Amino acid sequence: MSRDPMQETIDWVTIRRLHSRYADVINRRAWPELAQLFLPDAVVRVEMPRQDPIDAVGPEALGAFIEGAVKRFDFFQFVVLEARIEWPEGTPDDEALGRIYMVELRHDAKVGQETKAFGLYQDRYQRTEDGWRFAARRFQPTVWTGRDLSSLPLPSLDF
């Protein structure tokens, strides 16, 4: 059974607003506001090269993780480059899957270096009575400026 095109459009716009709200929260370093964007038990997995994945469970743990990761930057801007949202056959209407391509623009005052980090988020979204929320995220870096990742495999694009 196919989804209603009007409802799919409404849901797509609403989820893209969720992406924008996430970027705004991260850019303002407003960690407590992550609770408005994630389910309480959402798992965010960060897969970094040559180290074990890091799992943050819930918005508070995610905020603490991101805060620790960006505190060295006197400038930090999270930018969503492109996104894909879909409802594969058999997916309930209150769930969706997505991919976000992003870049972080950063400046480390201590070492005086500007860097960029590109990556891919693979998301699972859940509609709640308060709107769409992140139910799960998986982050995989693709390229950093100032760091050679050429030997890394390309991220898989499965959900």
Backbone as a ProteinNet text record, in pm:
[ID]
protein_1_A
[PRIMARY]
MSRDPMQETIDWVTIRRLHSRYADVINRRAWPELAQLFLPDAVVRVEMPRQDPIDAVGPEALGAFIEGAVKRFDFFQFVVLEARIEWPEGTPDDEALGRIYMVELRHDAKVGQETKAFGLYQDRYQRTEDGWRFAARRFQPTVWTGRDLSSLPLPSLDF
[TERTIARY]
84.7	0	89.1	63.9	147.6	98.1	189.6	157	83.5	2.8	-65	40.3	47.4	151.6	148	29.7	20.3	77.8	42.9	95.9	246.1	295.2	438.8	511.6	454.1	513.7	515.8	406.1	399.5	503.8	512.4	609.8	752.6	779.3	912.7	954	865.3	895.8	917.5	836.9	849.2	981.6	1023.7	1151.4	1267.2	1257.4	1363.3	1370.9	1260.3	1263.6	1336.1	1317.3	1389.3	1540	1582.9	1725.3	1774.2	1695.4	1734.2	1739.4	1644	1645	1768.1	1805.6	1924.8	2048.1	2063.4	2178.5	2179.8	2065.3	2057.2	2098.8	2051.2	2087.4	2238.1	2294.5	2438.3	2517.7	2479	2553.3	2546.6	2435.5	2424	2476.1	2513.4	2559	2454.6	2331.9	2216.9	2178	2267.6	2254.4	2122.5	2068	1941	1825.9	1833.7	1727	1725.2	1830.3	1829.7	1714.2	1668.1	1556.4	1428.3	1417.4	1300.5	1310.8	1427.2	1451.7	1467.2	1501	1530.7	1434.4	1406.1	1334.6	1424.5	1367	1449	1550.6	1519.2	1609.3	1680.5	1681.7	1747.4	1895.7	1945.5	2087.5	2153	2259.7	2339.5	2475.3	2508.3	2635.5	2729.1	2847.9	2952.1	3061.4	3083.7	3183.3	3302.9	3409	3529.4	3634.3	3722.7	3825.7	3916.9	3949	4049.4	4020.9	3894.5	3859.7	3720.6	3689.3	3558.9	3449.9	3331.4	3220	3184.4	3130.3	3084.2	2933	2863.9	2718	2677.3	2595.5	2534.2	2386.4	2335.8	2196	2119.7	2026.3	1944.5	2005.1	1920.7	1967.2	2066.6	2056.2	2149.5	2290.9	2301.4	2431.9	2488	2401.5	2446.6	2500.3	2429.1	2474.6	2609.6	2627.8	2756.8	2868.7	2839.6	2940.4	2979	2879	2908.5	2978.2	2933.5	2997.8	3147.3	3180.7	3321.2	3398.9	3331.2	3398.7	3423.5	3338.3	3351.1	3405.3	3431.2	3470.5	3602.4	3687.7	3816.6	3804.8	3688.4	3670.5	3612	3678.2	3621.1	3521.1	3522.7	3420.5	3380.6	3249.8	3198.8	3063.7	3051.7	2926	2892.1	2774.4	2724	2630.4	2655.5	2576.2	2525.2	2394.4	2335.2	2351.4	2416.9	2438.7	2322.7	2277.7	2169	2107.8	1983.4	1914.8	1822.8	1806.3	1710.4	1625.1	1496	1401.1	1312.9	1289.3	1206.3	1127.4	1024.6	937.6	936.9	1034.3	1038.1	909.7	879.2	761.8	764.3	651.5	640.7	674	722.7	753.4	623.9	598.5	478.4	477.4	358.6	345.6	410.2	427.3	485.7	637.1	699.3	844.2	896.2	1019.1	1084.6	1234.5	1302	1446.5	1505.6	1629.9	1691.3	1841.9	1900.1	2044.3	2065.9	2163	2201.6	2350.6	2384.2	2523.4	2551.3	2662.8	2688.2	2835.4	2861.6	2997.9	3001.8	3110.9	3138.5	3250.5	3228.9	3331	3382.2	3515.4	3569	3697.2	3720.1	3847.7	3893	4013.7	4073.8	4168.2	4127	4204.9	4341.7	4348.7	4474.5	4585.7	4550	4651.2	4639.7	4537.4	4519.9	4490.4	4411.9	4385.4	4236.1	4202.8	4067.2	4060.1	3952.8	3932.8	3788.2	3765.7	3631	3619	3504.1	3477.2	3347.5	3355.4	3237.9	3194.8	3065.1	3019.1	2877.7	2834.3	2703.3	2632.8	2511.2	2422.8	2320.1	2299.3	2188.5	2091.1	1968.5	1871.3	1749.1	1690.3	1556.2	1473.5	1358	1271.2	1143.2	1085.7	960.5	866.7	742.8	642.7	586.1	583.2	525.7	409.9	342	233.9	287.4	417.5	481.7	550.4	534.7	596.7	705.5	776.1	882.1	1003.8	1067	1185.9	1288.8	1414.3	1516.9	1497.9	1487.6	1478	1613.3	1696.2	1831.5	1911.2	2042.6	2132.9	2261.7	2322.9	2455.1	2537.7	2650.5	2737.4	2863.2	2898.7	3023.5	3093.5	3218.6	3293	3331.3	3341.4	3387	3520.8	3537.3	3662	3681.7	3805.5	3845.8	3953.4	3950.5	4064.7	4174.2	4297.4	4409.1	4431.3	4360.5	4376.5	4353.5	4440.3	4429.2	4338.9	4224.9	4133.7	4120.8	4214	4202.6	4202.6	4257.8	4262	4133.9	4042.9	3919.2	3821.5	3743.2	3638.4	3528.1	3459.4	3343.7	3238.2	3160.3	3058.1	2952.8	2899	2788.9	2664.1	2575.3	2455.6	2331.2	2346.4	2229.9	2168.4	2050	1982.1	1987.4
-118	0	124.2	215.4	334.9	441.7	527.4	636.2	746.9	820	936.8	1042.9	1089.2	1185.9	1315.1	1362.6	1485.7	1463.7	1350.3	1321.7	1300.6	1235.1	1214.9	1349.1	1441.6	1575.3	1647.8	1641.4	1705	1643.3	1510.9	1442.7	1477.5	1483.7	1517.4	1656.4	1753.5	1890.1	1893	1821.1	1819.2	1756.2	1649.9	1586.7	1677.4	1746.8	1842.6	1955.3	1995.6	2093.6	2035.6	1907.1	1840.4	1849.4	1826.2	1840	1982.2	2080.2	2220.6	2254.3	2204.9	2228.8	2165.6	2045.3	1979.6	2066.7	2112.8	2197.8	2323.3	2384.4	2504.8	2476.7	2366.8	2329.4	2307.6	2235	2206.7	2336	2420.8	2545.2	2640.9	2640.2	2725.5	2656.7	2528.5	2448.1	2446.8	2430.6	2430.9	2286	2214.5	2070.2	2027	2098.3	2052.7	2045.4	2122.9	2123	1996.5	1914.7	1788	1699.1	1716.1	1636	1658.9	1771.6	1800.9	1736.5	1680.3	1628.2	1476.5	1414.7	1272	1200.4	1074.6	990.6	970.9	951.7	937.9	823.9	717.2	602	591.4	698.5	696.7	665.7	580	545.8	616.5	689.9	753.4	683.7	620.9	549.5	634.3	658.2	732.4	632.7	614.3	519.5	597.6	599.1	672.1	573.8	621.7	533.4	477.3	352.8	285.2	292.9	297.2	287.9	227.9	179.8	119.5	225.2	184.7	279.5	331.2	451.1	513.6	522.3	473.4	481.3	577.9	674.1	764.2	729.1	696.5	657.5	771.1	828	936.4	1072.7	1174.5	1309	1369.4	1337.6	1392.9	1338.2	1207.5	1147.4	1199.1	1218.2	1272.2	1413.9	1497.3	1633.8	1636.7	1550.4	1545	1501.7	1404.5	1358.5	1470.5	1536.1	1641.7	1759.3	1794.4	1905	1877.3	1756.7	1721.7	1723.6	1686.5	1679.9	1818	1916.1	2047.3	2157.2	2127.4	2234.3	2300.7	2230.9	2290.4	2391.4	2394.7	2484.9	2618.2	2727.4	2859.4	2898.2	2826.7	2840.1	2701	2675.6	2545	2566.1	2519.9	2534.3	2400.5	2347	2221.9	2258.2	2202.9	2237.8	2110.1	2102.1	1991.6	2024.3	1935.5	1957.2	1904.7	1786.4	1724.4	1616.3	1585.4	1482.7	1402.1	1276.8	1189.3	1125.5	1129	1070.2	975.7	857.5	762.6	673.2	613.9	521	392	302.3	177.1	96.4	14.4	-73.2	-148.4	-156.5	-227.7	-144.1	-20.6	67	127.6	122.7	186.9	337.1	394.8	536.7	628.3	579.5	664.8	644.4	580	562.3	600.3	650.5	684.2	661.8	651.3	635.9	752.5	787.5	897.8	893.5	970.6	992.7	1142.4	1190	1331.2	1338.9	1414	1445	1580.7	1591.4	1712.7	1750.1	1873.4	1920	2000.3	1986.9	2071.9	2166.7	2295.8	2397.4	2433.8	2421.1	2433.9	2515.9	2578.8	2647.4	2615.3	2562.6	2529.5	2643.2	2725.7	2843.9	2806.3	2696.2	2656.9	2630.8	2564.2	2534.1	2626.4	2712.5	2807.7	2742.8	2635.4	2561.3	2555.3	2579.7	2559.5	2420.7	2350	2217.5	2204.6	2105.3	2067.7	1917.4	1875.7	1732.7	1702.6	1614.7	1573.3	1436.5	1410.5	1281	1250.8	1133.9	1081.2	1035	1082.1	1030.9	941.4	823.8	738	735.2	776.4	801.7	711.9	691.2	634.1	735.1	770.2	870.7	803.9	861.7	811.7	930.4	914.9	1018.3	996	1101.3	1096.3	1195.1	1201.6	1300.1	1442.5	1460	1591.5	1616.8	1526.1	1542.3	1438.7	1452.6	1359.2	1379.3	1267.8	1268.8	1170.8	1193.8	1096.1	976.5	856.5	734	665.6	684.5	628.3	702.3	713.4	776.3	696.3	693.1	633.7	732.8	774.4	869.7	801.6	828.8	779.5	897	924.4	1031.3	986.6	1082.9	1050.7	1117.5	1245.5	1317.6	1424.8	1440.1	1553.8	1629.1	1758	1831.8	1822.1	1814.7	1805.1	1665.1	1566.5	1429.1	1334.6	1237.8	1146.3	1029.6	1023.1	911	828.5	845.4	781.5	629.3	573.9	428.7	371.1	457.3	408.3	363.1	259.4	221	327.3	338.9	427.8	373.3	461.1	413.4	333.7	232.9	158.2	244.7	225.4	310	230.6	136.4	61	126.7	90.4	142.7	37.1
0	0	0	-88.4	-96.6	0.7	37.6	130.7	56.6	128.4	74.6	40.9	-84.1	-122.2	-40.7	-5.1	74	213.8	276.2	409.8	404.4	299	285.9	273.7	199.2	185.9	319.2	391.3	523.6	616	616.5	701.9	660.8	530	481.4	529.5	515.6	560.3	710.9	784.3	929.6	973.1	906.7	940.4	901.4	788.2	751.2	854.1	910.3	1019.6	1140.4	1166.4	1275	1250.7	1127	1093	1121.3	1080	1102	1249.7	1325.3	1469.5	1533.6	1487.5	1539.2	1512.2	1388.8	1355.1	1441.8	1462.8	1545.3	1690.1	1745.5	1883.3	1894.1	1797.6	1801.5	1786.5	1693.7	1670.2	1788.6	1860.7	1979.6	2104.9	2091.5	2205.2	2316.8	2275.5	2366.8	2398.2	2462.3	2483.4	2546.7	2645.4	2703.5	2602.1	2494.8	2394.1	2308.7	2317.7	2244.6	2289.3	2412.3	2464.2	2383.3	2315.4	2232.3	2094.4	2062.1	1928.5	1923.1	2036.5	2042	2134.6	2102.8	2198	2319.8	2437	2558.1	2552.8	2476.5	2469.3	2334.1	2257.2	2126	2141.3	2054.3	2054	1936.1	1965.7	1861.9	1861.9	1750.1	1736.3	1651.1	1702.4	1631.1	1596	1466	1417.9	1365.7	1443.8	1407.5	1355.8	1268.6	1213.6	1322.1	1307.3	1390.8	1541	1578.6	1720.6	1731.8	1849.8	1871.7	1859	1810.2	1803.5	1942.2	1944	2067.5	2060	2162.7	2168.4	2278.2	2242.6	2340.3	2344	2461.4	2476	2542.6	2469.3	2520.5	2492.5	2490.3	2455.3	2554.3	2682.6	2780.3	2756.5	2734	2705.8	2574.1	2476	2348	2365.5	2438.9	2463.3	2532.8	2632.1	2703	2609	2521.8	2426.6	2329.2	2270.4	2172.5	2239.9	2358.4	2430.9	2449.3	2489.8	2506.8	2375.7	2266.7	2136.9	2076.6	2107.4	2041.4	2132	2258.2	2350.2	2313.5	2239.5	2202.3	2088	2023	1908.8	1952.8	1915.1	1942.6	1833.8	1723.1	1619.3	1578	1574.1	1533.8	1467.7	1344	1270.6	1207.7	1240.8	1184	1070.1	950.7	832.9	767.1	747.2	672	523.5	450.8	308	223.6	255.4	180.2	266.5	238	315.6	225.5	262.4	195.6	304.2	285.2	380.6	300.6	355.5	282.9	376.8	320.4	389.6	309.1	334	257.2	277.2	177.3	186.4	318.6	383.2	509	631.6	610.1	723	774.2	904.4	957.8	926	915.2	882	985	1108.1	1211.9	1224.9	1126.3	1123.3	985.3	980.8	854.9	869.6	757.6	753.7	675.7	708.6	636.2	639.3	547.1	543.2	536.8	613.7	611.6	581.1	479.1	449.5	511.9	583.8	660.7	659.8	704.6	724.3	853.2	925	1041.6	1002.6	1020.7	999.2	1136.9	1158.1	1293.7	1295.5	1408.9	1431.7	1573.2	1581.1	1710.1	1746.7	1843.2	1880.9	1937.2	2008.9	2074.4	1972.5	1864.1	1761.7	1640.4	1639.2	1530.4	1396.9	1398	1275	1244.8	1118.2	1069.7	1006.9	1036.2	977.3	934.6	849.5	808.7	826.7	872.9	885.4	811.7	713.9	638.3	688.3	684	729.5	686.2	727.1	693.2	820	838.9	943.8	877	934.1	893.1	1009.9	981.5	1086.6	1077.2	1194.1	1204.3	1281.6	1228.6	1289.9	1338.6	1442.6	1498.4	1517.8	1470.4	1495.5	1635.6	1715.7	1849.7	1855	1967.1	1979.5	1975.9	1998.6	1992.1	1858.6	1761.8	1630.8	1606.7	1496.4	1460	1549.3	1587.9	1672.1	1615	1649.2	1616.3	1708.6	1650.2	1728.2	1736.8	1633.6	1630.7	1524.1	1548.6	1450.8	1447.2	1330.3	1314.4	1233.3	1289.4	1221.4	1173	1047.8	990	923.3	961.8	894.4	753.8	663.4	528.2	498.4	532.4	505.6	611	657.3	739.4	663.7	666.9	615	719.5	675	767.9	821.5	769.7	816.8	700	680.9	568.1	604.3	538.8	558.9	430.9	338.6	208	216.6	322.1	333	393.6	435.6	495.8	389.4	417.1	322	324.1	212.2	209.1	304.5	367.5	459.3	385.1	452	392	399.6	306.4	301.1	336.5	426.3	470.1	593.1	620.9	738.6	842
[MASK]
+++++++++++++++++++++++++++++++++++++++++++++++++++++++++++++++++++++++++++++++++++++++++++++++++++++++++++++++++++++++++++++++++++++++++++++++++++++++++++++++

